[in-house]
Coordinates of C-alpha atoms and ligand atoms in Angstrom, one line a residue:
M1 CA 71.3 112.2 99.6
P2 CA 73.5 115.1 99.1
Q3 CA 71.8 118.4 98.8
P4 CA 73.2 121.2 96.6
T5 CA 74.6 123.1 99.3
D6 CA 76.4 120.6 100.6
R7 CA 79.9 119.9 101.0
V8 CA 81.2 118.4 97.6
V9 CA 85.1 116.9 97.1
I10 CA 86.0 116.9 93.4
T11 CA 89.4 115.3 92.8
G12 CA 91.0 115.5 89.4
A13 CA 89.5 118.9 89.3
A14 CA 92.1 120.3 86.7
G15 CA 91.8 117.5 84.4
A16 CA 89.1 117.2 81.8
I17 CA 86.6 116.0 82.8
G18 CA 87.7 118.2 86.2
T19 CA 87.2 121.1 84.5
T20 CA 83.6 120.4 82.8
L21 CA 82.4 119.4 86.0
R22 CA 84.0 122.3 87.9
R23 CA 81.7 124.5 85.2
G24 CA 78.5 122.5 84.7
L25 CA 77.9 122.1 88.5
S26 CA 79.2 125.2 90.0
A27 CA 75.7 127.3 89.2
R28 CA 73.8 124.4 91.5
W29 CA 76.4 122.9 94.2
S30 CA 77.7 126.0 95.8
N31 CA 79.8 124.4 97.9
L32 CA 82.4 122.7 95.7
L33 CA 85.8 121.4 97.1
L34 CA 88.6 121.1 94.3
T35 CA 91.8 119.3 94.7
D36 CA 94.2 118.3 92.2
L37 CA 98.2 118.7 92.1
R38 CA 97.8 122.0 90.9
R39 CA 95.3 124.4 90.6
P40 CA 95.0 125.8 86.8
P41 CA 95.5 129.5 86.4
N42 CA 92.7 132.1 87.3
A43 CA 90.5 129.1 88.3
P44 CA 87.7 130.0 89.9
G45 CA 86.4 128.1 93.3
T46 CA 87.8 126.8 96.4
W47 CA 90.8 124.6 96.0
I48 CA 93.7 122.5 97.5
E49 CA 96.4 121.7 95.6
A50 CA 97.5 118.1 96.9
D51 CA 98.6 114.5 95.9
V52 CA 95.9 111.8 96.1
A53 CA 98.2 109.3 97.7
D54 CA 99.2 111.7 100.7
R55 CA 97.2 110.9 103.7
A56 CA 97.3 113.6 105.4
A57 CA 95.8 115.9 102.8
M58 CA 93.0 113.5 101.7
A59 CA 91.7 113.6 105.8
R60 CA 91.9 117.4 105.5
I61 CA 90.0 117.7 102.1
M62 CA 87.1 115.1 103.2
E63 CA 86.2 117.0 106.8
G64 CA 82.9 118.0 106.5
A65 CA 82.2 116.5 103.1
K66 CA 79.2 114.8 102.4
A67 CA 80.0 113.5 98.9
V68 CA 82.9 113.1 96.7
I69 CA 83.2 113.2 92.5
H70 CA 86.7 110.9 92.4
L71 CA 88.6 111.8 88.9
A72 CA 92.0 111.7 90.0
G73 CA 93.8 109.5 87.7
A74 CA 96.4 108.2 85.6
A75 CA 96.0 106.6 82.2
G76 CA 98.1 105.9 79.7
T77 CA 101.7 106.6 81.6
D78 CA 103.8 103.7 83.2
L79 CA 102.5 100.9 85.9
E80 CA 104.6 102.9 88.7
T81 CA 102.9 105.9 88.4
L82 CA 99.3 104.1 87.7
W83 CA 99.8 102.2 90.5
H84 CA 100.6 105.7 92.7
T85 CA 97.7 107.5 91.7
N86 CA 94.8 104.6 90.6
A87 CA 95.8 102.3 93.6
T88 CA 97.6 103.9 96.4
G89 CA 96.0 107.3 95.5
L90 CA 92.2 105.4 95.1
F91 CA 92.6 103.6 98.6
E92 CA 93.1 106.7 100.1
V93 CA 90.6 109.0 98.6
F94 CA 88.2 106.4 99.5
E95 CA 89.4 105.3 103.2
A96 CA 89.5 109.1 103.9
A97 CA 86.1 109.7 102.2
R98 CA 85.0 107.1 104.6
H99 CA 86.7 108.2 107.6
A100 CA 85.0 111.6 107.5
G101 CA 81.4 110.4 107.2
V102 CA 81.2 110.9 103.4
E103 CA 77.5 109.7 102.3
R104 CA 78.1 109.3 97.8
I105 CA 80.7 108.7 96.1
V106 CA 80.8 109.2 92.6
Y107 CA 83.8 107.3 90.9
A108 CA 85.6 108.0 87.0
S109 CA 85.7 104.1 86.2
S110 CA 86.6 103.2 82.6
N111 CA 85.0 100.9 80.2
H112 CA 88.7 99.0 80.3
A113 CA 86.9 97.6 83.2
H114 CA 85.1 95.6 80.3
G115 CA 87.8 96.1 77.7
M116 CA 87.5 92.3 76.8
Y117 CA 84.6 91.8 76.1
P118 CA 84.1 91.4 72.0
I119 CA 82.7 94.5 70.9
T120 CA 80.0 92.0 69.3
I121 CA 78.2 91.3 72.6
P122 CA 76.5 94.2 74.2
V123 CA 78.6 94.8 77.5
A124 CA 76.6 95.6 80.8
P125 CA 77.8 96.4 84.4
S126 CA 76.2 93.4 85.6
M127 CA 78.3 91.2 83.5
P128 CA 81.6 90.2 85.3
A129 CA 84.6 92.5 84.7
R130 CA 86.9 91.6 81.9
P131 CA 89.4 94.5 82.4
D132 CA 92.0 94.7 79.7
G133 CA 95.1 95.2 81.9
H134 CA 96.0 96.7 85.1
Y135 CA 94.5 100.2 84.0
G136 CA 91.3 98.3 83.6
A137 CA 91.7 95.8 86.8
L138 CA 92.5 98.9 89.1
K139 CA 89.0 100.7 87.8
A140 CA 87.3 97.4 88.8
Y141 CA 88.9 97.3 91.8
G142 CA 87.8 100.5 92.9
E143 CA 84.2 99.1 92.0
L144 CA 84.4 96.1 94.2
V145 CA 85.6 98.4 97.1
L146 CA 82.3 100.8 96.6
R147 CA 80.5 97.7 97.4
S148 CA 82.2 97.1 100.1
F149 CA 81.5 100.1 101.6
H150 CA 77.8 100.2 100.6
E151 CA 77.4 96.9 102.4
K152 CA 79.4 97.2 105.0
Y153 CA 78.7 101.3 106.0
G154 CA 75.6 102.0 104.1
I155 CA 78.0 104.5 102.0
T156 CA 76.1 104.6 98.5
S157 CA 77.8 105.1 95.1
V158 CA 77.6 105.2 91.3
S159 CA 80.7 103.8 89.5
L160 CA 80.8 105.1 85.7
R161 CA 82.5 103.4 83.2
I162 CA 83.4 106.4 81.1
G163 CA 83.3 105.5 77.1
T164 CA 85.7 108.2 75.3
Y165 CA 85.5 111.6 77.1
R166 CA 86.0 114.5 74.7
D167 CA 84.8 117.5 73.3
L168 CA 84.1 116.0 70.1
P169 CA 83.9 112.3 68.8
I170 CA 87.8 111.5 67.5
D171 CA 88.0 108.7 65.6
Q172 CA 85.7 105.7 64.1
R173 CA 85.1 103.6 67.3
S174 CA 84.5 106.7 69.6
L175 CA 81.1 107.1 67.1
A176 CA 80.1 104.0 69.5
T177 CA 82.0 105.3 72.7
W178 CA 81.8 108.9 73.2
L179 CA 80.3 110.3 76.1
S180 CA 80.2 114.5 75.3
P181 CA 80.8 117.0 78.1
N182 CA 77.0 118.1 78.3
D183 CA 76.1 114.0 79.3
M184 CA 78.9 114.1 81.7
T185 CA 77.4 116.6 83.7
R186 CA 74.3 114.9 83.5
L187 CA 75.6 111.5 84.5
A188 CA 77.4 113.0 87.6
E189 CA 74.5 115.4 88.8
A190 CA 72.3 112.3 88.1
S191 CA 74.7 110.2 90.1
L192 CA 74.7 112.9 93.2
L193 CA 71.1 113.2 93.1
H194 CA 70.0 109.5 93.2
P195 CA 68.0 109.1 96.4
N196 CA 69.3 105.6 97.1
P197 CA 71.4 104.1 93.7
G198 CA 73.3 101.7 96.5
A199 CA 76.7 100.7 94.7
L200 CA 75.6 101.1 91.3
V201 CA 78.0 100.6 88.0
V202 CA 76.6 101.9 84.8
N203 CA 78.3 102.8 81.7
G204 CA 78.9 106.1 80.8
Y205 CA 78.5 107.1 77.7
S206 CA 76.0 109.2 75.2
N207 CA 72.9 108.4 73.1
N208 CA 75.3 107.2 70.4
T209 CA 73.1 105.6 67.6
R210 CA 76.0 103.1 66.9
L211 CA 76.8 102.6 71.6
K212 CA 77.7 99.1 71.2
A213 CA 77.5 99.2 75.4
A214 CA 73.9 98.7 77.4
R215 CA 72.2 101.1 78.7
E216 CA 71.2 98.9 81.9
N217 CA 70.3 101.2 84.8
W218 CA 70.3 104.4 83.4
D219 CA 66.5 105.0 83.5
F220 CA 67.0 103.7 87.0
L221 CA 69.9 106.3 88.1
G222 CA 67.6 109.4 86.4
Y223 CA 70.2 109.5 83.4
H224 CA 69.0 111.0 79.5
P225 CA 71.8 112.0 77.8
E226 CA 70.5 113.9 74.7
D227 CA 74.3 113.6 72.8
D228 CA 75.1 111.8 70.0
A229 CA 78.1 110.9 68.2
E230 CA 76.2 110.1 64.6
T231 CA 75.8 113.9 64.2
H232 CA 79.6 114.4 64.0
R233 CA 79.8 111.9 61.6
E234 CA 80.8 114.1 58.8
M235 CA 83.1 115.9 60.4
L236 CA 85.2 112.8 60.9
R237 CA 84.7 111.4 57.6
A238 CA 86.1 114.8 56.3
Q239 CA 88.9 113.8 58.5
G240 CA 89.4 110.1 56.8
F241 CA 87.9 108.2 59.5
D242 CA 86.0 105.0 57.9
V243 CA 82.5 106.3 59.1
D244 CA 81.0 103.8 56.6
S245 CA 82.5 100.7 57.8
P246 CA 80.2 99.6 60.7
D247 CA 77.3 99.7 58.2
R248 CA 79.3 96.6 56.1
G249 CA 79.8 94.6 59.4
I250 CA 83.2 95.7 59.7
W251 CA 84.1 97.8 63.1
E252 CA 88.0 99.2 63.9
F253 CA 88.3 97.0 67.3
N254 CA 87.0 93.4 68.0
E255 CA 87.2 94.1 71.7
H256 CA 85.1 97.0 73.6
G257 CA 88.6 98.1 75.4
G258 CA 89.9 99.5 71.7
N259 CA 93.2 99.9 71.0
Y260 CA 94.1 98.3 75.0
A261 CA 92.3 95.3 74.7
P262 CA 95.6 93.4 71.6
G263 CA 98.0 96.2 72.9
P264 CA 100.9 95.3 75.3
E265 CA 100.8 96.5 79.2
L266 CA 102.0 99.7 79.9
P267 CA 105.5 99.9 80.5
T268 CA 107.3 99.3 83.7
T269 CA 110.7 100.0 85.1
L270 CA 110.5 96.0 86.0
K271 CA 112.9 93.9 84.1
Ligands
NAD301 N1 88.8 111.3 79.5 C1 88.0 109.9 79.5 O1 87.9 109.2 78.3 C2 88.1 108.8 80.3 C3 87.5 107.4 79.8 C4 87.4 106.4 80.8 C5 88.0 106.8 82.3 N2 88.3 108.2 82.3 C6 88.9 108.4 84.2 O2 88.7 109.5 84.3 C7 89.3 110.5 85.4 C8 89.5 111.4 85.2 O3 90.0 111.6 83.4 P1 90.0 112.5 82.4 O4 89.6 112.8 81.0 O5 89.8 114.1 83.3 O6 91.6 112.8 82.7 P2 93.0 114.3 82.7 O7 93.9 113.4 83.0 O8 92.4 114.8 82.3 O9 92.7 114.5 84.8 C9 92.8 114.0 85.6 C10 93.8 114.4 86.3 O10 93.7 113.8 87.5 C11 94.9 115.0 88.3 N3 96.2 113.4 89.0 C12 96.7 112.5 87.9 N4 97.6 112.3 89.3 C13 97.3 112.5 90.8 C14 97.6 112.3 91.6 N5 98.7 111.8 92.0 N6 97.1 113.5 92.8 C15 96.3 114.0 92.5 N7 95.4 114.6 91.6 C16 96.3 113.7 90.2 C17 95.9 115.4 86.9 O11 96.6 116.2 87.2 C18 94.6 115.7 86.0 O12 94.0 117.1 86.6 C19 90.5 109.7 85.5 O13 90.1 108.6 86.3 C20 90.4 109.0 84.1 O14 90.9 107.6 84.4 C21 88.4 109.0 81.3

């Protein structure tokens, strides 16, 4: 199990979740190595700028690391960019980590790995993945690679099926799917510190009153979320969102993946 003085690599450290985690973890975790395509101006810490698909760079970054928090990823782009980052990049990060002897991988998976489940089913990671497109399928691929890493090499991991990570809930759906910044930090820290999570997959949501996904293995992991999107309901109502409709049995989307499920696939240059 990684100790707070061990080297922990965070990929995608310049992004929304990366910014929250490097701020939230740096007080306790003294040896963070931060990487992204670009270091944000004036960002403190030790940084290496690199593309996650760059094999040599990933090998250099993983040297001496005990744990990796893999956040770098593309969403809402085109399929070619998705493949570059979420397939090739994920492969290079995980393989470099394995060859470097990394013991723990915390992985930003997504609710889109189970996005085709009807919203009426309290979806749990122990149920078969039902991705709502290439994005969710590649997230599920990452979870499966980590399962094989555990069974073949003893590398432990926690894959987080993150819902809607934002400072605040943004719409009706996120009253169920919100993951707050403070709960994101709690989830990452529990994932680093658990003595033996195996190859755990958990849903990554706050303790939302309207949560429609299962809290499976949150207690086992030691994840105790403290935020609830419901406390922001009136803010959403003032923005014009129909925050009362669940009480009438109507929900914004029929599936857990929200607009990804009925929506078109990401654009591609393929004809
Ligand atoms: N934000 C959410 O609601 C949400 C939900 C589910 C899953 N996730 C996953 O969590 C992770 C982080 O999400 P986020 O909200 O911080 O996203 P973000 O877009 O803010 O950050 C992603 C970071 O990855 C970096 N990146 C992209 N391509 C890269 C490449 N080829 N090489 C190196 N770095 C690269 C970007 O520069 C960016 O800083 C992603 O993998 C995302 O799929 C996020």
